[in-house]
CSV table of C-alpha atoms and ligand atoms in Angstrom, one decimal:
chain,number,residue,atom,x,y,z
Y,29,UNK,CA,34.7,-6.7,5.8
Y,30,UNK,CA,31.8,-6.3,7.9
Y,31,UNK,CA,28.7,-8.8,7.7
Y,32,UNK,CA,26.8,-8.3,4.7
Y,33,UNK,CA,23.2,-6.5,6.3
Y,34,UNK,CA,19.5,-7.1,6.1
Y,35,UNK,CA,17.0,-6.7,4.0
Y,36,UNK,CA,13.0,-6.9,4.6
Y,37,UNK,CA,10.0,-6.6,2.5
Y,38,UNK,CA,6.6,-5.3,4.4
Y,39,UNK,CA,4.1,-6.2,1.6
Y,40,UNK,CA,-0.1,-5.6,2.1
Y,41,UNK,CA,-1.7,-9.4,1.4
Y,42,UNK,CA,-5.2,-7.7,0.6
Y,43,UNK,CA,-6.9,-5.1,-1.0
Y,44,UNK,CA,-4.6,-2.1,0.7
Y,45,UNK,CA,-5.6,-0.6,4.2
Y,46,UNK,CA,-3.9,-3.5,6.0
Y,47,UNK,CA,-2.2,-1.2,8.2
Y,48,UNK,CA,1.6,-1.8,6.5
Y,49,UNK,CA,2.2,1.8,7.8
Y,50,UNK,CA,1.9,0.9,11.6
Y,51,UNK,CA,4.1,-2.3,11.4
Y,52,UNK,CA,6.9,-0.6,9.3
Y,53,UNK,CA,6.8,2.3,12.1
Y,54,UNK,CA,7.4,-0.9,14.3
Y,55,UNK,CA,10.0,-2.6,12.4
Y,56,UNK,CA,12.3,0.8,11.3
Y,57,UNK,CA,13.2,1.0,14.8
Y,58,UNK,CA,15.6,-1.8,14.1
Y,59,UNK,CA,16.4,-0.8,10.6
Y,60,UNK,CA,18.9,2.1,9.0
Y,61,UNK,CA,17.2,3.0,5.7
Y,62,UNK,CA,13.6,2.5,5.0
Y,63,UNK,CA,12.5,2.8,1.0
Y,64,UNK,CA,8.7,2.7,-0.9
Y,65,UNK,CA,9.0,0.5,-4.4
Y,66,UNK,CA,6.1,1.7,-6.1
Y,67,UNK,CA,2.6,3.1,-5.4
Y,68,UNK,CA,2.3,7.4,-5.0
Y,69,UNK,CA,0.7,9.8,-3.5
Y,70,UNK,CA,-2.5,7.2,-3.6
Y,71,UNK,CA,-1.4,5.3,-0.4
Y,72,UNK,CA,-1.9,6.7,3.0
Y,73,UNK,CA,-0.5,5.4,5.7
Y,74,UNK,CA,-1.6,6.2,9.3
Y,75,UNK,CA,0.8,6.1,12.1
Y,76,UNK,CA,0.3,6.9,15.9
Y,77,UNK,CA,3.3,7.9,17.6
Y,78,UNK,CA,1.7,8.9,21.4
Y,79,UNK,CA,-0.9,10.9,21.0
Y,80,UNK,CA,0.1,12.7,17.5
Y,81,UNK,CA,-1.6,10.9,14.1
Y,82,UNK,CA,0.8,11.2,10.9
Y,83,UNK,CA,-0.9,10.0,7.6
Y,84,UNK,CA,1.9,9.7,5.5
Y,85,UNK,CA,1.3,9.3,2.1
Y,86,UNK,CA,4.7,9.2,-0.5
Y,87,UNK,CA,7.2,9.2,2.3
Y,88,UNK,CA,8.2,6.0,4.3
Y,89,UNK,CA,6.4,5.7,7.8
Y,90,UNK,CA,10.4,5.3,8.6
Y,91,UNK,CA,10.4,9.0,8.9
Y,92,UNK,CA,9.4,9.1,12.0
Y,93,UNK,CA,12.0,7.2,13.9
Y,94,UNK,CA,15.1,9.9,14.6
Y,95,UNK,CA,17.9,8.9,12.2
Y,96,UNK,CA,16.6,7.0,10.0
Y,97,UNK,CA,17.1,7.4,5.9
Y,98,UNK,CA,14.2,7.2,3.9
Y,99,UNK,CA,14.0,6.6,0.1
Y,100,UNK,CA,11.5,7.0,-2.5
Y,101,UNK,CA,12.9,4.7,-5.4
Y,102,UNK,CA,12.4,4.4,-9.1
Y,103,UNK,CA,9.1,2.5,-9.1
Y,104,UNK,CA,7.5,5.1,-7.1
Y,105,UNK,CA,5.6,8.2,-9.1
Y,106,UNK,CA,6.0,11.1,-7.5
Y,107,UNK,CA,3.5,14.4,-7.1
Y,108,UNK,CA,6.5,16.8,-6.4
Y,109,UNK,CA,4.1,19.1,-5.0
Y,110,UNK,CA,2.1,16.7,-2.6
Y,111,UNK,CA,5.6,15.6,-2.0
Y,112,UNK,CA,7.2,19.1,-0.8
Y,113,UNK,CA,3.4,19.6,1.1
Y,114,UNK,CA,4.5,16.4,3.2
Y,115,UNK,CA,7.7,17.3,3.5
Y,116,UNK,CA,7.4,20.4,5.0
Y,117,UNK,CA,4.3,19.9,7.7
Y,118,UNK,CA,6.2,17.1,8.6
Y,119,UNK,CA,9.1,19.6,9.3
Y,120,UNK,CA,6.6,22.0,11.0
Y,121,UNK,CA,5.5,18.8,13.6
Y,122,UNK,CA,9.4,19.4,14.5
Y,123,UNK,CA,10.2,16.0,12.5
Y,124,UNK,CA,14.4,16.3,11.6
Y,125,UNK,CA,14.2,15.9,7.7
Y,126,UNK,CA,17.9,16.8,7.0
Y,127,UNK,CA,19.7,14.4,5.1
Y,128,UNK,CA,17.6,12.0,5.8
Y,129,UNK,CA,15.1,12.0,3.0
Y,130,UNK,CA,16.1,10.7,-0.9
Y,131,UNK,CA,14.5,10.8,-4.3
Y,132,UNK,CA,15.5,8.3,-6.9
Y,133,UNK,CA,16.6,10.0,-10.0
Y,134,UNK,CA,14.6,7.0,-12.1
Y,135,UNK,CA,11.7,7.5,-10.4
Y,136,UNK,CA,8.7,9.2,-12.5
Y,137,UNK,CA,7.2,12.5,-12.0
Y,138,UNK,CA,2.9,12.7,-11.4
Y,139,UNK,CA,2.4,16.1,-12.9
Y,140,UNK,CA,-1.3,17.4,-12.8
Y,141,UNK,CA,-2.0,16.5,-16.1
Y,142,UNK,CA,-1.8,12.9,-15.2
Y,143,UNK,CA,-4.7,14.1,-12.4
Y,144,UNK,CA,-7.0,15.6,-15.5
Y,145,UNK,CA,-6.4,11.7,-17.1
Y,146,UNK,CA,-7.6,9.7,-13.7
Y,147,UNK,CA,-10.6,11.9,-13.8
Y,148,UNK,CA,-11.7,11.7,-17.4
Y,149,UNK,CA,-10.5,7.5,-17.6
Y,150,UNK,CA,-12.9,7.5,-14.5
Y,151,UNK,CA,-16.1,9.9,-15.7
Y,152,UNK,CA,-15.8,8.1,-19.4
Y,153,UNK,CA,-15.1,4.2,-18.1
Y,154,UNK,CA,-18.3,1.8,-18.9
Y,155,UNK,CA,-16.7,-0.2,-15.7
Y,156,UNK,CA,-15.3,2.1,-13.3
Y,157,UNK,CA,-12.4,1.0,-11.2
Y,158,UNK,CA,-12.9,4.0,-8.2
Y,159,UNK,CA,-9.3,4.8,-8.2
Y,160,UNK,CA,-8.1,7.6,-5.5
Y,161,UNK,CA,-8.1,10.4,-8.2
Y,162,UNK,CA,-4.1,11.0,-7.2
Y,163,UNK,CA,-3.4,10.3,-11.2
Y,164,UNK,CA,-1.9,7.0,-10.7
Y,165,UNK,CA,-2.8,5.0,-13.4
Y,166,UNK,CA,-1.9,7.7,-16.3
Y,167,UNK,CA,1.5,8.3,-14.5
Y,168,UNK,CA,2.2,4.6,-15.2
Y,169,UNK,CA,0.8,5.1,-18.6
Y,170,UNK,CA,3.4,7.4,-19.4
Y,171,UNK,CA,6.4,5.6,-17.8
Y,172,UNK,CA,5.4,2.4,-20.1
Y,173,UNK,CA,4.6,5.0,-23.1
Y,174,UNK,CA,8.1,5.9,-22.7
Y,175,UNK,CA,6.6,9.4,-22.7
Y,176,UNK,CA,7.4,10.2,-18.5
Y,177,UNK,CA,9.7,12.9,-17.4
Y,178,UNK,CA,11.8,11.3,-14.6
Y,179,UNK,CA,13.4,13.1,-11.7
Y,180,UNK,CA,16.9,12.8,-14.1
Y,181,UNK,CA,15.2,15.2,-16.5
Y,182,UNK,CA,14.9,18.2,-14.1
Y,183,UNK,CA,18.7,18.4,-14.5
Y,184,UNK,CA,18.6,19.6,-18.1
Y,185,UNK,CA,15.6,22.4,-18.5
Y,186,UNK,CA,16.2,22.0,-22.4
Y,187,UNK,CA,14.9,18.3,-22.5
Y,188,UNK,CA,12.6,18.9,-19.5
Y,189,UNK,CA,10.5,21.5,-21.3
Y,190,UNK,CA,10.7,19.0,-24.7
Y,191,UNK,CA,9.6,16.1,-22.7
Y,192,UNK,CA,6.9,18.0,-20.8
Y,193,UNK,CA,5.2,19.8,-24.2
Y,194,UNK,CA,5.2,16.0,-25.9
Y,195,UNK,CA,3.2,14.7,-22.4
Y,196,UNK,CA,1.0,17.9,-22.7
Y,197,UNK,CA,0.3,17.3,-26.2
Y,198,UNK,CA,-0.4,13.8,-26.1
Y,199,UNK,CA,-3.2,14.4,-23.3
Y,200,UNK,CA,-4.9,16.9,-25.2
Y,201,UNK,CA,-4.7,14.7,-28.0
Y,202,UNK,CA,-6.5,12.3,-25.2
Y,203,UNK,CA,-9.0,14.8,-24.1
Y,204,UNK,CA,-9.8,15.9,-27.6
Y,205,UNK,CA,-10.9,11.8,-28.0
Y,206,UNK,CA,-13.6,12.4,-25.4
Y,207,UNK,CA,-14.2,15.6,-26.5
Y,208,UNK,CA,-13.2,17.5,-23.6
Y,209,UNK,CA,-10.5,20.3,-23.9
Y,210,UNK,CA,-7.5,20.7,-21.1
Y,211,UNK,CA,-8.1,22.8,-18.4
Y,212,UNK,CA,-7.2,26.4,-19.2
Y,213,UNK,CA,-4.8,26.4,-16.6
Y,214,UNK,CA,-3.1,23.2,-17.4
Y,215,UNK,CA,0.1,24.7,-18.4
Y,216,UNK,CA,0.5,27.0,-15.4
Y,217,UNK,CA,-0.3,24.4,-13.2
Y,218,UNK,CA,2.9,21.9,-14.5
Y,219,UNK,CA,5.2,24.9,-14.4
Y,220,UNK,CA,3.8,25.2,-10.8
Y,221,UNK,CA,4.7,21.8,-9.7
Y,222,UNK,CA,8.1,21.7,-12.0
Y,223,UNK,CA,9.3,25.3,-10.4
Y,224,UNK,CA,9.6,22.7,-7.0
Y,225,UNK,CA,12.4,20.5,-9.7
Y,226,UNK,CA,15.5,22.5,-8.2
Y,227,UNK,CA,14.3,22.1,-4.4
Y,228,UNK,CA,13.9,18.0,-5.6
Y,229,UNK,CA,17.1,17.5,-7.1
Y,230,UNK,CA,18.7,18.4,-4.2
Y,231,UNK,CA,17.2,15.0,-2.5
Y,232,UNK,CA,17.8,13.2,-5.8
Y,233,UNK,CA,20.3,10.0,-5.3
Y,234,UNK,CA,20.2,6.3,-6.9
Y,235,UNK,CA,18.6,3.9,-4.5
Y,236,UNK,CA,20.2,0.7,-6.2
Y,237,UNK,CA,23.6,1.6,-5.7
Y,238,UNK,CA,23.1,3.5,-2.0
Y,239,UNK,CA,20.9,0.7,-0.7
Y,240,UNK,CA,23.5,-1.9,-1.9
Y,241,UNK,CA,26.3,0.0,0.1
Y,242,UNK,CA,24.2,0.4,2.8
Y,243,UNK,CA,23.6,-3.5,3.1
Y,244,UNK,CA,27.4,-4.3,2.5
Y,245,UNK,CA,28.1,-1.7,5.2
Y,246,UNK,CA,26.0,-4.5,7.6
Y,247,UNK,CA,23.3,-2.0,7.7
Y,248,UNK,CA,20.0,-3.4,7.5
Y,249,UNK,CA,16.8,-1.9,5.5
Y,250,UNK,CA,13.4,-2.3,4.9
Y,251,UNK,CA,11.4,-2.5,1.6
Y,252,UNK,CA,8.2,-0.6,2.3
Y,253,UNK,CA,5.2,-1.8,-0.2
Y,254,UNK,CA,1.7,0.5,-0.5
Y,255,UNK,CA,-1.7,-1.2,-1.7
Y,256,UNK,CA,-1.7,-4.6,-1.4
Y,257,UNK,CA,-1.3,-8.0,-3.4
Y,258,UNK,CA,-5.0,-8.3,-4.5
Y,259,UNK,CA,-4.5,-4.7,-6.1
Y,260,UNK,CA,-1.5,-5.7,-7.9
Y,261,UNK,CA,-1.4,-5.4,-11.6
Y,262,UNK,CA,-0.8,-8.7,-12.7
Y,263,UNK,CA,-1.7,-10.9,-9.4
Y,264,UNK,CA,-4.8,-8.7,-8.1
Y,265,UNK,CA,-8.5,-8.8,-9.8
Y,266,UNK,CA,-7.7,-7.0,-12.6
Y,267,UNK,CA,-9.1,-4.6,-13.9
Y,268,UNK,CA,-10.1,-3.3,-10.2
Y,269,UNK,CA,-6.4,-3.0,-9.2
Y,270,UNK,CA,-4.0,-0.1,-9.2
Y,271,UNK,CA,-1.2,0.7,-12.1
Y,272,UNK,CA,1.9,-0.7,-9.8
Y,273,UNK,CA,2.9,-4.3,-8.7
Y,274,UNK,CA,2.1,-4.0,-5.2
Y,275,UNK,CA,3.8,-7.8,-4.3
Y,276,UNK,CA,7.1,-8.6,-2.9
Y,277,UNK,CA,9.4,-9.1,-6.4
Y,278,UNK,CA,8.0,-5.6,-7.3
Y,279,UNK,CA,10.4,-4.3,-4.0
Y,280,UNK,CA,13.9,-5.3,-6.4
Y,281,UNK,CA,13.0,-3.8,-9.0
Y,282,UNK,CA,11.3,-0.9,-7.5
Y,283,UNK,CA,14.2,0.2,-5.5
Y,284,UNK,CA,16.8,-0.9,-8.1
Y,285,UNK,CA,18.7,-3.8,-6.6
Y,286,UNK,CA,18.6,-7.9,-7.5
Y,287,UNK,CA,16.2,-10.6,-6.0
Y,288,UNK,CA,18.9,-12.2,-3.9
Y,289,UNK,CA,19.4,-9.1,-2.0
Y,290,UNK,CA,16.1,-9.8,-0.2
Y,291,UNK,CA,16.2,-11.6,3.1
Y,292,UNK,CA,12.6,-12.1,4.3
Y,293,UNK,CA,9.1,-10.8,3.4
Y,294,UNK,CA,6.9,-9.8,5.7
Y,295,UNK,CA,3.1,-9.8,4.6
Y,296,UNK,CA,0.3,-7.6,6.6
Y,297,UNK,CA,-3.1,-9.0,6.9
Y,298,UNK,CA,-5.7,-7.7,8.6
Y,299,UNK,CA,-7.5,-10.2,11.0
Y,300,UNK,CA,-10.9,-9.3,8.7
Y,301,UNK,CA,-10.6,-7.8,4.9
Y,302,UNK,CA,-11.8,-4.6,3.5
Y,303,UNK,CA,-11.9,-3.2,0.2
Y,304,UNK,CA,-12.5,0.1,-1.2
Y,305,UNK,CA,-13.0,1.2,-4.5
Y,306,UNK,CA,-14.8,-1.0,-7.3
Y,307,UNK,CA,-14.5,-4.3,-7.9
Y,308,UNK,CA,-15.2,-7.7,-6.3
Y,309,UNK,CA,-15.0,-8.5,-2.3
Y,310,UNK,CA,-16.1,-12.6,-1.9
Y,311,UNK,CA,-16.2,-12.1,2.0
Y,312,UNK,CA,-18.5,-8.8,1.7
Y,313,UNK,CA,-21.0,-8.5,5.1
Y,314,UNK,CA,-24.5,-8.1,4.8
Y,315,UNK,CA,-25.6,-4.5,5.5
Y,316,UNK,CA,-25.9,-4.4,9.0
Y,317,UNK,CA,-22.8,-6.1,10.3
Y,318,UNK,CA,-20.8,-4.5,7.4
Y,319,UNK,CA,-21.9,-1.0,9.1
Y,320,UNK,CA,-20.8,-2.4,12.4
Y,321,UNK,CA,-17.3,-3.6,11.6
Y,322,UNK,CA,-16.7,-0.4,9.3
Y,323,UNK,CA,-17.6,1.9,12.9
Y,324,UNK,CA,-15.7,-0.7,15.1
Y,325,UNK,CA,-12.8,-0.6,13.1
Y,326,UNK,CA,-13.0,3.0,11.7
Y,327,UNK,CA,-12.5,1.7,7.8
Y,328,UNK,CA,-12.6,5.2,6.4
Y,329,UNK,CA,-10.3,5.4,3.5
Y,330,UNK,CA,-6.9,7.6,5.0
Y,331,UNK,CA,-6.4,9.1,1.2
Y,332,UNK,CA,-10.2,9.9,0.2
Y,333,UNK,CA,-11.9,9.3,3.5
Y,334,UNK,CA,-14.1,6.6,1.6
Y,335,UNK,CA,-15.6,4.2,3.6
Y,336,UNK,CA,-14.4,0.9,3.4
Y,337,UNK,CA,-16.1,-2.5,2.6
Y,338,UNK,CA,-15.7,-5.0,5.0
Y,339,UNK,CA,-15.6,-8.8,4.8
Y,340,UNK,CA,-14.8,-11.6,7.1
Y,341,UNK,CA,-11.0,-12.6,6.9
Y,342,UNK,CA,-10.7,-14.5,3.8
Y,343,UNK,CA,-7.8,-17.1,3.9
Y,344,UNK,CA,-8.3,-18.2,0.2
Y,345,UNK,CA,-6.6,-14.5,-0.8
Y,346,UNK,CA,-4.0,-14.5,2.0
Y,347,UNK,CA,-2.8,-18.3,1.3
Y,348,UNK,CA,-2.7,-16.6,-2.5
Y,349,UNK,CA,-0.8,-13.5,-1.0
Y,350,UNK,CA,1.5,-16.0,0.9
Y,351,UNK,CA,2.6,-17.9,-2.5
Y,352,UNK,CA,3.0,-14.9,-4.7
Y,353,UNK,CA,4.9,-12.6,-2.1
Y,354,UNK,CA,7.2,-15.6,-0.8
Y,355,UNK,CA,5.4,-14.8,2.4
Y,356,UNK,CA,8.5,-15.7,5.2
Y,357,UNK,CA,6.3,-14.1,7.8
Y,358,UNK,CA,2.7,-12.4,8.6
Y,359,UNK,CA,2.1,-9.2,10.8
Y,360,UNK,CA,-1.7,-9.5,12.1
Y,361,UNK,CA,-3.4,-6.1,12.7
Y,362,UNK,CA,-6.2,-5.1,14.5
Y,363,UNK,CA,-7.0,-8.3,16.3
Y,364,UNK,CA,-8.9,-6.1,18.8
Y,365,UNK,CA,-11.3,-4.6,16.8
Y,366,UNK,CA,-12.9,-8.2,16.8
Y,367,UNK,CA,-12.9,-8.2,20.4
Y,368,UNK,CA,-16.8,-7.8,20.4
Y,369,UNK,CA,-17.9,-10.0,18.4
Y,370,UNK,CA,-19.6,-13.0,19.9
Y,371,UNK,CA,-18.6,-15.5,16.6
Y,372,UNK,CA,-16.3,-15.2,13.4
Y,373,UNK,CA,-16.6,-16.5,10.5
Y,374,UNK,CA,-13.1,-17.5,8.1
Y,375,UNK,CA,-13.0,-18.2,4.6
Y,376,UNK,CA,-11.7,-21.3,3.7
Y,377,UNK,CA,-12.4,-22.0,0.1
Y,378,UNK,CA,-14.6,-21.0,-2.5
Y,379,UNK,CA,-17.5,-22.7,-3.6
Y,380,UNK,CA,-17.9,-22.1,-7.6
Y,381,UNK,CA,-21.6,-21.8,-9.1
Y,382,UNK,CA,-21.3,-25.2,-11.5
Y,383,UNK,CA,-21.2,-26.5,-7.2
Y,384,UNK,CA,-17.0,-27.1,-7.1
Y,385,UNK,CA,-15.1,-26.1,-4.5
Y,386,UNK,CA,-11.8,-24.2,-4.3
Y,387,UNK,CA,-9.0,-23.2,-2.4
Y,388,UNK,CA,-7.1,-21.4,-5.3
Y,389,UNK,CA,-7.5,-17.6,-5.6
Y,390,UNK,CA,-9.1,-17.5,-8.8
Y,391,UNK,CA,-7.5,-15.5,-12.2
Y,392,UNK,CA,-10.9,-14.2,-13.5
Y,393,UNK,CA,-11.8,-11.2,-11.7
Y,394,UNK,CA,-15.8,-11.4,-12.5
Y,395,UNK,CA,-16.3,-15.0,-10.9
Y,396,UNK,CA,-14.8,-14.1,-7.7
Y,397,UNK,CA,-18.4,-11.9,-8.0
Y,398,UNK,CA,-20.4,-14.8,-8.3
Y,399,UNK,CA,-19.0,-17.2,-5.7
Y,400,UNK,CA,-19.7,-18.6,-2.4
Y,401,UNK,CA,-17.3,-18.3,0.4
Y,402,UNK,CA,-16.9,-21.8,2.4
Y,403,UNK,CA,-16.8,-20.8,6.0
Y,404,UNK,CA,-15.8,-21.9,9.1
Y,405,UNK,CA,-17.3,-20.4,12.2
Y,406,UNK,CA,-15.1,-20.0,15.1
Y,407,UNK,CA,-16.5,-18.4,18.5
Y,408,UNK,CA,-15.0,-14.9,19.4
Y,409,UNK,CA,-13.5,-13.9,22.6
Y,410,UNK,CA,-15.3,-11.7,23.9
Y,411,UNK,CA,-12.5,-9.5,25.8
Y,412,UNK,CA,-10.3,-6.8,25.8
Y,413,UNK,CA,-7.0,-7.4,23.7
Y,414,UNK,CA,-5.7,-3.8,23.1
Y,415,UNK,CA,-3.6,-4.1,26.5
Y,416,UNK,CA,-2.3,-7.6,25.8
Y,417,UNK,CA,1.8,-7.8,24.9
Y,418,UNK,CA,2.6,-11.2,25.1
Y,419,UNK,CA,1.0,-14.3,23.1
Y,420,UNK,CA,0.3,-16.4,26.2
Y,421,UNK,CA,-2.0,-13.2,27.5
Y,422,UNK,CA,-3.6,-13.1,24.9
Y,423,UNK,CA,-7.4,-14.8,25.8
Y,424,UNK,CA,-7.5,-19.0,24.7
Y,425,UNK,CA,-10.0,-18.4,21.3
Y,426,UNK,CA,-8.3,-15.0,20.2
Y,427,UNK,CA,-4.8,-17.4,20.3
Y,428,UNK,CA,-7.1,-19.9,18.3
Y,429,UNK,CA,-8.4,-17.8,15.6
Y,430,UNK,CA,-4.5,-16.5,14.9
Y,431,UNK,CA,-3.5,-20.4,15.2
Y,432,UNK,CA,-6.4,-20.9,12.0
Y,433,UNK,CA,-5.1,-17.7,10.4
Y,434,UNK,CA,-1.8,-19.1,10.3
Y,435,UNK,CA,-2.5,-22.3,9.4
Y,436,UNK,CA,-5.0,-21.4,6.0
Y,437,UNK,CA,-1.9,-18.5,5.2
Y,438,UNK,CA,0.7,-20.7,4.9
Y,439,UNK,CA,2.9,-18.7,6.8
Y,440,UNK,CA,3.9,-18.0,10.8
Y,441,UNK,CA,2.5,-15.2,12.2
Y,442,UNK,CA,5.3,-13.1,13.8
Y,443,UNK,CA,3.5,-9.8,15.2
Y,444,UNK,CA,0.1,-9.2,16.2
Y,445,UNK,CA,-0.8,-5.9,16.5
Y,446,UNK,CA,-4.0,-5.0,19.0
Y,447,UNK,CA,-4.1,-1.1,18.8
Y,448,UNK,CA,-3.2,1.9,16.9
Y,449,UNK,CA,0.1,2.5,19.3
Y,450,UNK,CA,3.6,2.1,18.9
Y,451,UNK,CA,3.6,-0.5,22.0
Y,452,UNK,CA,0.4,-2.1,20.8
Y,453,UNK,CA,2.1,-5.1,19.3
Y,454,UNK,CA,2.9,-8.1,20.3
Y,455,UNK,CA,6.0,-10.2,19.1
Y,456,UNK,CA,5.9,-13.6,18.6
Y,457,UNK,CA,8.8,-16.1,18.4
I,522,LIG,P1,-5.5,4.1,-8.0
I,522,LIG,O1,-4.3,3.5,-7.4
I,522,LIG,O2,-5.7,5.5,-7.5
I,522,LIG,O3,-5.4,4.1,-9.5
I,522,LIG,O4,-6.8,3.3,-7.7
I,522,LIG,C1,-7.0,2.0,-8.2
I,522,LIG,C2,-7.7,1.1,-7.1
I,522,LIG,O5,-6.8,0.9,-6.0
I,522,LIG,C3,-8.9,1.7,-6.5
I,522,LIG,O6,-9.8,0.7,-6.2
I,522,LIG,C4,-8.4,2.3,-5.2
I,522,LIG,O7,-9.4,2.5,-4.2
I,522,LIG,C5,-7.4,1.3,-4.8
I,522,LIG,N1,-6.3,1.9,-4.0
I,522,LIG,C6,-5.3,2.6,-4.4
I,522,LIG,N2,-4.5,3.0,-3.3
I,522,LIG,C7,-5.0,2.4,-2.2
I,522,LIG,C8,-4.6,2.3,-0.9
I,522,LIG,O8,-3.6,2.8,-0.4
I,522,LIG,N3,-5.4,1.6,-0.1
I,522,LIG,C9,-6.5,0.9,-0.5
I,522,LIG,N4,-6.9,0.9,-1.8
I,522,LIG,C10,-6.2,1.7,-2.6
């Protein structure tokens, strides 16, 4: 019998945006099968292969290593049409999709009333959460309802078209509420995006069982998260969060295999924090050096092209991110878009306003608002790192600041990656 294979988890250990896309890109050369657990069309991940940019946003960033098989699973809700729109420019780019590319048949369908739902939630909301727009949170709604069509259901038109006119009437039962009425061309637009069902079906497959066989064949795969831990639905700051559990446990279920099938989870921090969207950011920048991180590092939302808040790295969350994911190792990005900067400054605890101090991440969203980061300065480097690709190159206080990151996580730090590049990384240990 051959060796029983491995399995990884890449999970985000922030708010999103940690660049998950450009170490899976690095780590699926080594794998067989890549799959995404949860999240949809709301994620975008950004990959640089040469001089080509791919922002990939429902299929894995395995897709484009040659060979590889690439799974959506059952936690993932799927927008059949941004799907097929993915699918095919990646085809134009002369990416080799055949065979290669599979759709759990648990997995939930996004259909564009679930689009009219993120709108209204967000235009009649006395706190708004900022969400993507992509119709993620009332395509969770649905599967939780027990009122979600699932890929399974294109199979039979007869339930299909039952199931779909219950989700259409419950959202105009919705809109009615706020007194709005559907979009006229509600209808037409679902038989749009359900007329691709046919074309999806014929990637349909059950991730559980092939992802099991593929491990007992000794072939090793990787568990590819979206978002990150602080946007989780029961771990993040709640209510600012997306509709998914983003963290590590979320990958088993997501995919459709046990716990114990999971090897090692790899958790991607950025070596500062950024946020985007509503809700709290403890490390926030004052307005001038918030401006000048944002340009340095080019934090521009990939989904809405919103710009992103930045904050100093902020170990309070990542030590958090470390305990709740099972952390067994950390991939740190975009070391060199610090390279400037004369000093840093790292989170180490949290200083509460009754005067305590703590290291714990704390459960109620609205306090992390009023809180004082405790910081620790440490001096920058001051030099180039994007050409560095081996630890001991890297310069003495950019070695010390990953050292410090390390030790506040909780967890070694196996990659470090100093540039948008495929070679731009360097492995450690
Ligand atoms: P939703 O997932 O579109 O419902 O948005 C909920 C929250 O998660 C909002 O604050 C979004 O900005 C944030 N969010 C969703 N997807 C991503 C992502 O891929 N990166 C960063 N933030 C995200």
């Amino acid at each position: 019998m051959p060796e029983q294979g491995r399995c990884t988890v890449v999970v985000g250990c922030q708010w999103g945006d940690e660049g998950k896309g450009k170490i899976v890109d690095v780590l699926a050369e080594n794998v067989d099968v890549v799959a995404r657990y949860q999240g949809g069309a709301n994620a975008g991940h950004t990959v640089t292969v040469t001089d080509d940019e791919f922002i990939l946003h429902q299929i894995p960033s395995g897709i484009l290593h040659d060979g590889k098989r690439c799974l959506l699973g059952n936690g993932v809700v799927l927008d059949i049409q941004r799907f097929f729109e993915e699918y095919d420019a990646l085809r134009a780019r002369g990416i080799e999709l055949e065979g290669r590319v599979g759709v759990s048949l648990r997995a939930h369908l996004l259909l564009p009333h679930h689009r009219v739902l993120d709108q209204m939630a967000e235009d009649s909301a006395a706190e708004k959460i900022g969400t993507t727009g992509r119709g993620i949170g009332p395509a969770y709604e649905d599967k939780a309802g027990r009122r979600g069509v699932r890929v399974a259901d294109l199979g039979n038109p007869e339930r299909l078209a039952k199931r779909v006119a219950e989700a259409l009437e419950h959202t105009r039962r919705r809109l009615e509420h706020v007194r709005r009425a559907p979009p006229p061309d509600l209808q037409a637009a679902t038989a749009a995006a359900l007329s691709l069902g046919e074309r999806l079906l014929g990637l349909a497959t059950d991730t559980g069982p092939e992802i099991t066989r593929a491990l007992q064949d000794g072939r090793r795969v990787l568990l590819e998260g979206a978002q990150g831990t602080a946007l989780d639905l029961d771990h993040g700051t709640y209510p600012f969060v997306t509709s998914s559990n983003t963290t590590a446990a979320a990958a088993a279920t997501g995919v459709g295999v046990g716990p114990t099938a999971i090897d090692a989870v790899v958790g991607v921090v950025k070596a500062y924090t950024t946020r985007v969207g509503e809700g709290p950011l403890p490390t926030a920048l004052e307005p001038v050096m918030d401006e000048k991180l944002r340009r340095l590092g080019g934090e521009f939302g990939a989904t809405t092209g919103r710009p992103r808040r930045c904050g100093w790295f902020d170990s309070v969350l990542t030590r958090f991110a470390a305990q709740v994911n099972g952390l067994t190792g950390v991939a740190v990005t975009k070391l060199d878009v610090l390279d400037t900067l004369p000093e840093l400054q790292v989170a180490t605890a949290y200083r509460l306003p009754d005067g305590s101090v703590t290291e714990s991440f704390p459960a109620d969203t609205w306090a992390l608002s009023k809180l004082e980061p405790v910081y620790e300065c440490m001096p920058g480097w001051e030099e180039p790192t994007s050409g560095v690709r081996r630890l001991e190159d890297l310069p003495k206080r950019a070695r010390a600041y990953l050292d410090r990151i390390e030790e506040l996580t909780a967890a070694p730090v196996e990659w470090v990656s100093v540039g948008t590049q495929r070679s731009q990384i360097i492995p450690i240990g």
